[in-house]
Protein backbone atom coordinates (compact mmCIF):
# COMPACT_ATOMS: atom_id res chain seq x y z
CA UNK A 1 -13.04 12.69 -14.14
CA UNK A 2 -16.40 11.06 -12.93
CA UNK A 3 -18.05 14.31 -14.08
CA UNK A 4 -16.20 14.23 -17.64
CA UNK A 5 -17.04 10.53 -18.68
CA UNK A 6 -20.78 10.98 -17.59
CA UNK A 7 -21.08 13.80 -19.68
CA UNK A 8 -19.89 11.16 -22.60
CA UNK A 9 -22.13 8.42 -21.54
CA UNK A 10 -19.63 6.54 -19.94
CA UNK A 11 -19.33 5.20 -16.40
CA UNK A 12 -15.68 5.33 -14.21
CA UNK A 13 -14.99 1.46 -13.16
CA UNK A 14 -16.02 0.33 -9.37
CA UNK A 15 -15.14 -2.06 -7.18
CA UNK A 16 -17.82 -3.70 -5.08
CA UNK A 17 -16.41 -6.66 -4.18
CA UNK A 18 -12.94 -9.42 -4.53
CA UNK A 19 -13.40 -12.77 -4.42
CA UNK A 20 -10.57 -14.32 -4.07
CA UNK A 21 -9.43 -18.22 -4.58
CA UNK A 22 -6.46 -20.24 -4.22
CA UNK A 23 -5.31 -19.63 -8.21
CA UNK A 24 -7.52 -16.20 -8.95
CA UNK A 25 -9.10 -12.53 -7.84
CA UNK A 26 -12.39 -12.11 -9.39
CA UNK A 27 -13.07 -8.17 -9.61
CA UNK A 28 -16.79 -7.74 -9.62
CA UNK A 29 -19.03 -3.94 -9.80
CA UNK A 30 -21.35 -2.40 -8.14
CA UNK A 31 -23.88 -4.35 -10.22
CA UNK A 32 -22.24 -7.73 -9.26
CA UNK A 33 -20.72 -8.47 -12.72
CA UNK A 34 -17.69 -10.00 -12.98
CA UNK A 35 -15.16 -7.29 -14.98
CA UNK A 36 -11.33 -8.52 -14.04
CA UNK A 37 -10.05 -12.06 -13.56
CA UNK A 38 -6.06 -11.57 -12.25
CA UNK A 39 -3.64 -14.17 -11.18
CA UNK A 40 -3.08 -14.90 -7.32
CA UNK A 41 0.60 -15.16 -8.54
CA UNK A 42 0.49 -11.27 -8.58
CA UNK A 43 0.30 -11.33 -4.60
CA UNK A 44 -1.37 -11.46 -1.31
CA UNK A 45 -5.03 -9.18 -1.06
CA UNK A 46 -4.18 -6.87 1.69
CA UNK A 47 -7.39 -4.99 0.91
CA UNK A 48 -9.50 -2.79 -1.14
CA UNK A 49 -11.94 -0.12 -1.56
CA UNK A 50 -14.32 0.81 -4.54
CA UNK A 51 -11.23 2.47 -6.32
CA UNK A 52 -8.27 0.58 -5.60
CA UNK A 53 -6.85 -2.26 -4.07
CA UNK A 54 -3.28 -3.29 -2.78
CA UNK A 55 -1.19 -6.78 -2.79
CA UNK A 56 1.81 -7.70 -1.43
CA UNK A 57 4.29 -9.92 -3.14
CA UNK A 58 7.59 -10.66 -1.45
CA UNK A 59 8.76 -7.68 -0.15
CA UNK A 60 7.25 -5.26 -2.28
CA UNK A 61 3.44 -3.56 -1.89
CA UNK A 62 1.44 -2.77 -5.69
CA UNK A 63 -1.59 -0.85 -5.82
CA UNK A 64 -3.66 -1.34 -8.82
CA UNK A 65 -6.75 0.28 -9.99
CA UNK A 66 -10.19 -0.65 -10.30
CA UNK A 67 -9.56 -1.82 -13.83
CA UNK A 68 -6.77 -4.10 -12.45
CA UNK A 69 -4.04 -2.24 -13.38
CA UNK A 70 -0.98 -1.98 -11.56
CA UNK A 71 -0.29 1.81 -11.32
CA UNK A 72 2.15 1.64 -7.82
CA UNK A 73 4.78 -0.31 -6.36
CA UNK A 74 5.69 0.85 -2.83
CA UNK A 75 9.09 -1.43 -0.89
CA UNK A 76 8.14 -3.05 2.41
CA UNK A 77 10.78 -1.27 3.79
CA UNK A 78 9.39 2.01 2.96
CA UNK A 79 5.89 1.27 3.78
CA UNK A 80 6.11 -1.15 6.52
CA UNK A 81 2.76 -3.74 7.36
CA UNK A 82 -0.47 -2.50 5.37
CA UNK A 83 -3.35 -2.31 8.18
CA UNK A 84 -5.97 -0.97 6.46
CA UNK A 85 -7.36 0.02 2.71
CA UNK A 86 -10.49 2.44 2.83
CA UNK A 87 -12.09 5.39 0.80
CA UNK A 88 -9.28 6.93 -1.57
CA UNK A 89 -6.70 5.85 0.81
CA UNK A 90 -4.51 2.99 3.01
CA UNK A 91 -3.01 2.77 6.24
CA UNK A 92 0.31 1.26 6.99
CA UNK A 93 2.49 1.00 10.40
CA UNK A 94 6.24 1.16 10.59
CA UNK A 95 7.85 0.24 14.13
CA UNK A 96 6.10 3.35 15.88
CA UNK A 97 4.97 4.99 13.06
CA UNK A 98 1.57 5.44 11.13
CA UNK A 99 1.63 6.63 8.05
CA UNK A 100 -1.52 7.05 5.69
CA UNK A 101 -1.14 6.98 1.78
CA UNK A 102 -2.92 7.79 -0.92
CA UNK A 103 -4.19 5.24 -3.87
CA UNK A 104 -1.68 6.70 -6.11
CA UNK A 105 0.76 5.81 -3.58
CA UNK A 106 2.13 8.90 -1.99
CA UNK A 107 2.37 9.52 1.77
CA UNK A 108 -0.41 12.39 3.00
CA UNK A 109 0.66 11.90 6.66
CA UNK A 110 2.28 10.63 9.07
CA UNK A 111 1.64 10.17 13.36
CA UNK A 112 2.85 8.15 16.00
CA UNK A 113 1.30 4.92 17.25
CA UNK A 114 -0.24 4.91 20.19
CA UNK A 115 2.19 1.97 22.68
């Protein structure tokens, strides 16, 4: 995909940073310009990587895309306590379980915590 749309000029969207503020989550690039302004009503930042990023909202985890679209919504139940977001991928634990996902929201694998 990165290959494809630099072959027509164009550039895939990155995230370099989140600022976030009581009302708003300010999506900036890798050249520090501003390119998404979304609502804090959509969630709590759990975290995010240059690709993706995931919020929780009641009891319900969305991932959205670098663009800030929403392209996943994953049940607490199912995913359990997002611990980390990194790469192409997140991290979750449920009761003794770890269980790493993928930004489009399927599960890749699964291993016990360590007590």
């Amino acid at each position: 995909m990165v290959l494809l749309l630099s072959a027509i000029g164009l550039k895939a969207q990155s995230i370099s940073h989140i600022e976030t503020t009581k009302n708003w989550y300010y999506i900036y690039n890798e050249e520090g310009k501003k390119t998404k302004t979304l609502s804090a009503t959509i969630g709590e930042l759990q975290g995010f990587s240059s690709s993706f990023f995931v919020v929780k909202s009641s009891s319900w985890y969305f991932i959205y895309d670098a663009t800030g679209k929403k392209t996943k919504a994953l049940s607490e139940s199912t995913v359990g306590k997002v611990l980390s977001v990194a790469g192409e991928t997140f991290t979750s634990q449920l009761g003794s379980w770890i269980y790493t996902w993928s930004k489009e929201g399927k599960k890749i694998s699964t291993r016990a915590a360590h007590q």
